[in-house]
Short mmCIF file of C-alpha atoms in Angstrom, two decimals:
data_model
loop_
_atom_site.label_atom_id
_atom_site.label_comp_id
_atom_site.label_asym_id
_atom_site.label_seq_id
_atom_site.Cartn_x
_atom_site.Cartn_y
_atom_site.Cartn_z
CA UNK A 174 -19.82 144.00 126.26
CA UNK A 175 -20.62 140.21 126.41
CA UNK A 176 -21.65 140.48 122.59
CA UNK A 177 -18.31 141.80 121.81
CA UNK A 178 -16.35 138.87 123.61
CA UNK A 179 -18.37 136.37 121.83
CA UNK A 180 -17.54 138.01 118.44
CA UNK A 181 -13.87 137.92 119.10
CA UNK A 182 -13.92 134.21 120.23
CA UNK A 183 -15.72 133.27 117.09
CA UNK A 184 -13.13 135.06 114.81
CA UNK A 185 -10.15 133.47 116.82
CA UNK A 186 -11.61 130.20 116.24
CA UNK A 187 -12.18 130.80 112.50
CA UNK A 188 -8.53 131.74 112.11
CA UNK A 189 -7.19 128.69 113.86
CA UNK A 190 -9.45 126.52 111.68
CA UNK A 191 -8.30 128.05 108.51
CA UNK A 192 -4.42 127.64 109.35
CA UNK A 193 -4.99 123.96 110.11
CA UNK A 194 -6.65 123.40 106.80
CA UNK A 195 -3.87 125.20 104.93
CA UNK A 196 -1.33 122.99 106.47
CA UNK A 197 0.63 120.59 104.02
CA UNK A 198 -0.36 116.83 104.51
CA UNK A 199 3.66 116.07 104.38
CA UNK A 200 3.68 117.84 107.89
CA UNK A 201 1.95 114.99 109.44
CA UNK A 202 4.51 112.20 108.30
CA UNK A 203 7.09 111.27 110.69
CA UNK A 204 10.78 112.63 110.52
CA UNK A 205 13.34 110.21 109.23
CA UNK A 206 16.94 111.06 110.69
CA UNK A 207 19.62 111.88 108.25
CA UNK A 208 22.79 109.70 107.85
CA UNK A 209 25.91 111.35 109.51
CA UNK A 210 28.34 112.95 106.85
CA UNK A 211 30.98 110.53 105.46
CA UNK A 212 34.49 110.98 106.26
CA UNK A 213 36.57 113.06 103.78
CA UNK A 214 38.39 111.45 101.11
CA UNK A 215 42.16 111.52 102.03
CA UNK A 216 44.52 113.27 99.77
CA UNK A 217 47.15 111.69 97.72
CA UNK A 218 50.26 110.61 99.78
CA UNK A 219 52.49 113.25 98.06
CA UNK A 220 50.34 116.11 99.53
CA UNK A 221 49.42 114.75 102.84
CA UNK A 222 51.68 114.19 106.08
CA UNK A 223 50.87 111.54 108.65
CA UNK A 224 52.36 110.55 111.91
CA UNK A 225 54.25 107.28 112.09
CA UNK A 226 52.83 105.26 115.02
CA UNK A 227 55.79 103.71 117.09
CA UNK A 228 54.84 100.81 119.49
CA UNK A 229 55.65 101.53 123.18
CA UNK A 230 55.28 99.76 126.35
CA UNK A 231 52.24 100.00 128.54
CA UNK A 232 52.52 102.76 130.92
CA UNK A 233 55.26 104.87 129.25
CA UNK A 234 54.56 108.05 127.47
CA UNK A 235 54.25 107.70 123.53
CA UNK A 236 57.49 108.91 121.71
CA UNK A 237 57.10 112.39 119.91
CA UNK A 238 55.39 112.06 116.59
CA UNK A 239 57.47 112.57 113.47
CA UNK A 240 56.09 113.83 110.25
CA UNK A 241 56.88 111.93 107.08
CA UNK A 242 58.67 113.94 104.35
CA UNK A 243 57.67 114.27 100.70
CA UNK A 244 60.95 112.27 99.73
CA UNK A 245 59.79 109.34 101.87
CA UNK A 246 56.45 109.23 100.01
CA UNK A 247 57.55 109.90 96.72
CA UNK A 248 60.46 107.14 96.52
CA UNK A 249 60.45 104.92 99.60
CA UNK A 250 62.40 102.35 97.93
CA UNK A 251 64.60 104.29 95.56
CA UNK A 252 68.40 103.27 95.59
CA UNK A 253 71.48 105.18 94.10
CA UNK A 254 72.87 103.44 91.08
CA UNK A 255 76.49 103.78 89.75
CA UNK A 256 76.56 105.46 86.31
CA UNK A 257 77.33 103.05 83.38
CA UNK A 258 80.89 102.04 82.57
CA UNK A 259 80.87 104.21 79.50
CA UNK A 260 79.27 107.24 81.17
CA UNK A 261 80.79 110.73 81.50
CA UNK A 262 78.50 111.75 84.41
CA UNK A 263 80.18 114.34 86.68
CA UNK A 264 78.63 112.64 89.80
CA UNK A 265 78.45 109.08 91.18
CA UNK A 266 75.91 108.82 94.02
CA UNK A 267 77.50 105.57 95.06
CA UNK A 268 80.54 107.41 96.30
CA UNK A 269 80.53 109.43 99.62
CA UNK A 270 82.25 112.23 97.97
CA UNK A 271 80.29 112.14 94.79
CA UNK A 272 83.40 112.61 92.69
CA UNK A 273 86.12 110.50 93.95
CA UNK A 274 88.57 111.76 96.57
CA UNK A 275 91.65 109.65 97.02
CA UNK A 276 95.12 109.41 98.57
CA UNK A 277 97.70 107.14 97.51
CA UNK A 278 101.45 106.45 98.35
CA UNK A 279 103.97 104.49 96.09
CA UNK A 280 107.37 104.58 94.57
CA UNK A 281 109.29 103.69 91.29
CA UNK A 282 112.32 104.66 89.32
CA UNK A 283 113.55 107.89 87.83
CA UNK A 284 116.19 108.47 85.12
CA UNK A 285 117.73 111.70 83.51
CA UNK A 286 117.56 112.13 79.63
CA UNK A 287 120.87 114.44 79.57
CA UNK A 288 124.12 112.19 78.99
CA UNK A 289 126.16 114.42 81.39
CA UNK A 290 123.82 113.82 84.12
CA UNK A 291 123.57 109.98 83.33
CA UNK A 292 127.37 109.84 83.47
CA UNK A 293 127.51 111.66 86.95
CA UNK A 294 125.20 109.21 88.52
CA UNK A 295 126.42 105.96 89.80
CA UNK A 296 123.35 104.06 88.14
CA UNK A 297 121.31 104.91 85.20
CA UNK A 298 118.21 105.22 87.33
CA UNK A 299 117.49 106.36 90.91
CA UNK A 300 114.80 105.58 93.44
CA UNK A 301 111.79 107.70 93.74
CA UNK A 302 108.83 107.76 96.12
CA UNK A 303 105.75 110.02 96.65
CA UNK A 304 102.43 110.62 98.08
CA UNK A 305 99.49 111.90 95.92
CA UNK A 306 96.11 113.44 96.57
CA UNK A 307 93.49 113.17 94.05
CA UNK A 308 90.34 115.31 93.65
CA UNK A 309 88.03 113.98 91.06
CA UNK A 310 89.29 110.43 90.48
CA UNK A 311 85.94 109.23 89.07
CA UNK A 312 84.55 112.21 87.08
CA UNK A 313 85.99 113.33 83.54
CA UNK A 314 88.19 116.02 85.04
CA UNK A 315 90.30 115.75 88.22
CA UNK A 316 93.24 117.37 89.99
CA UNK A 317 96.28 115.67 91.22
CA UNK A 318 98.56 117.21 94.11
CA UNK A 319 101.91 115.46 94.47
CA UNK A 320 104.95 115.29 96.74
CA UNK A 321 108.12 113.39 95.37
CA UNK A 322 111.42 112.53 96.65
CA UNK A 323 114.30 110.71 95.10
CA UNK A 324 117.91 109.86 95.92
CA UNK A 325 120.77 108.45 93.95
CA UNK A 326 124.70 108.29 94.38
CA UNK A 327 126.95 110.36 92.15
CA UNK A 328 130.49 110.25 90.99
CA UNK A 329 133.02 112.49 89.71
CA UNK A 330 133.96 112.32 85.88
CA UNK A 331 136.74 109.93 86.90
CA UNK A 332 134.23 107.66 88.56
CA UNK A 333 135.07 108.52 92.34
CA UNK A 334 132.29 108.55 94.81
CA UNK A 335 130.96 112.18 95.40
CA UNK A 336 127.95 112.08 97.50
CA UNK A 337 124.11 111.59 97.09
CA UNK A 338 121.90 113.60 94.84
CA UNK A 339 118.55 114.22 96.71
CA UNK A 340 115.60 115.66 94.84
CA UNK A 341 112.44 117.14 96.23
CA UNK A 342 109.36 118.01 94.16
CA UNK A 343 106.02 119.63 94.74
CA UNK A 344 103.64 119.77 91.83
CA UNK A 345 99.91 120.15 90.65
CA UNK A 346 98.51 118.54 87.54
CA UNK A 347 95.19 118.58 85.78
CA UNK A 348 94.08 115.10 84.62
CA UNK A 349 91.62 113.98 82.20
CA UNK A 350 90.03 110.54 83.06
CA UNK A 351 88.91 108.31 80.17
CA UNK A 352 86.11 106.20 81.18
CA UNK A 353 85.98 107.68 84.76
CA UNK A 354 83.10 105.24 85.91
CA UNK A 355 84.89 102.10 84.63
CA UNK A 356 86.74 99.43 86.79
CA UNK A 357 89.97 100.51 85.07
CA UNK A 358 90.24 104.24 84.24
CA UNK A 359 93.05 105.32 81.97
CA UNK A 360 93.89 108.97 82.16
CA UNK A 361 96.44 111.57 80.87
CA UNK A 362 97.77 114.65 82.81
CA UNK A 363 99.79 117.84 82.72
CA UNK A 364 100.86 120.28 85.28
CA UNK A 365 103.55 122.37 86.81
CA UNK A 366 105.63 122.53 90.06
CA UNK A 367 108.71 123.29 91.81
CA UNK A 368 111.88 120.94 91.99
CA UNK A 369 115.00 121.20 94.21
CA UNK A 370 118.14 118.96 93.91
CA UNK A 371 120.67 119.12 96.65
CA UNK A 372 123.99 117.11 97.05
CA UNK A 373 124.68 115.59 100.37
CA UNK A 374 127.91 114.45 101.76
CA UNK A 375 129.81 115.95 98.64
CA UNK A 376 133.51 114.88 98.45
CA UNK A 377 135.18 117.24 95.91
CA UNK A 378 134.88 120.99 95.34
CA UNK A 379 132.77 122.38 92.56
CA UNK A 380 135.95 123.51 90.91
CA UNK A 381 136.91 119.88 90.38
CA UNK A 382 133.74 118.39 89.37
CA UNK A 383 131.55 121.34 88.11
CA UNK A 384 128.78 120.39 90.61
CA UNK A 385 127.00 122.86 92.73
CA UNK A 386 125.51 121.96 96.23
CA UNK A 387 121.98 122.66 95.14
CA UNK A 388 119.71 124.00 92.50
CA UNK A 389 116.00 125.09 92.19
CA UNK A 390 113.99 124.96 89.02
CA UNK A 391 110.39 124.98 87.71
CA UNK A 392 109.24 121.78 86.37
CA UNK A 393 106.42 120.66 83.94
CA UNK A 394 104.98 117.04 84.25
CA UNK A 395 103.14 115.24 81.49
CA UNK A 396 102.15 111.70 81.31
CA UNK A 397 99.84 108.87 81.25
CA UNK A 398 98.30 106.39 83.78
CA UNK A 399 95.82 103.99 84.67
CA UNK A 400 93.74 103.53 87.92
CA UNK A 401 92.04 100.43 89.16
CA UNK A 402 88.79 101.39 91.32
CA UNK A 403 87.79 98.52 93.68
CA UNK A 404 84.19 98.85 95.04
CA UNK A 405 85.43 98.79 98.51
CA UNK A 406 87.21 102.07 97.97
CA UNK A 407 90.84 100.54 97.57
CA UNK A 408 92.76 101.89 94.32
CA UNK A 409 95.78 100.92 92.57
CA UNK A 410 97.60 103.26 90.14
CA UNK A 411 100.54 103.12 87.58
CA UNK A 412 101.93 106.03 85.60
CA UNK A 413 104.70 107.17 83.41
CA UNK A 414 105.87 110.74 83.47
CA UNK A 415 108.01 113.03 81.42
CA UNK A 416 109.33 116.24 83.23
CA UNK A 417 110.80 119.23 81.45
CA UNK A 418 112.53 121.90 83.68
CA UNK A 419 113.52 125.56 83.29
CA UNK A 420 117.36 126.25 82.96
CA UNK A 421 119.47 124.68 85.56
CA UNK A 422 123.00 125.15 86.60
CA UNK A 423 123.37 122.20 88.97
CA UNK A 424 126.14 120.46 86.86
CA UNK A 425 128.37 122.18 84.35
CA UNK A 426 130.33 120.01 81.71
CA UNK A 427 133.90 120.43 82.22
CA UNK A 428 134.78 120.00 78.62
CA UNK A 429 132.23 122.47 77.31
CA UNK A 430 131.24 124.63 80.19
CA UNK A 431 127.51 124.09 79.29
CA UNK A 432 125.04 123.17 81.95
CA UNK A 433 123.47 119.74 81.88
CA UNK A 434 119.64 119.44 81.76
CA UNK A 435 117.49 118.06 84.39
CA UNK A 436 114.96 116.61 82.11
CA UNK A 437 113.82 113.23 83.53
CA UNK A 438 111.37 110.41 83.17
CA UNK A 439 109.90 108.32 85.81
CA UNK A 440 107.86 105.02 86.10
CA UNK A 441 105.77 104.63 89.35
CA UNK A 442 103.19 102.71 91.07
CA UNK A 443 101.02 103.24 94.20
CA UNK A 444 98.30 102.15 96.37
CA UNK A 445 95.56 104.00 98.16
CA UNK A 446 92.08 104.56 99.15
CA UNK A 447 89.18 106.73 97.65
CA UNK A 448 85.64 107.60 98.66
#
């Protein structure tokens, strides 16, 4: 038994010695600590969102963090620029509406082209006033919506006072703006609408004058104008208009029995605001 134990002890000592001899010399070298990993390289500003730090007083809770958007990274100093004066762009980023929305009010004079109507009026021209809303005053194509009123004294064929001729017009016109982004914008327009003429305070019967109390007609305005655009939003406009109408039976010529035409011309000016 003792001899067996001695044999096992010798075998174990031999195995330990052999393992120590087979070990690498490098295992005896001291271990050098490795450097901590470097911080990751940040991505480009276009693809990373950061939180803006906002200073706050000591003791107060910090304000909620806000994430910066892509647009703030991409163009932090970008400013809207007005299209060139000869541009026909369909949008102006310097305008609140982008296209030019305006309202204007003004007045002027109106005259009839038919000789019978001119002879019936006390004066060759009558006063006219109106309000206009414009959609697209600073893009190539726009739309005008107008309300117009007019009034003028009328006489009988013999020259006796015979009341007041009052006109009311509502119309819509398409306008083409020439140089829409220029300080001065010429334009042409054409449209259609409804017109009513009424005689107030008539003094003589229709059988004596050939004049009815009222008449309703369709009318078709065409004309030219020019608008001045101020950077503040103020605008000024002058225009000339020629109106044709459908057949009228407001006034009959006593000599021939034919009805006078209500074709007319007008010259107006207005002031307003656009945005």
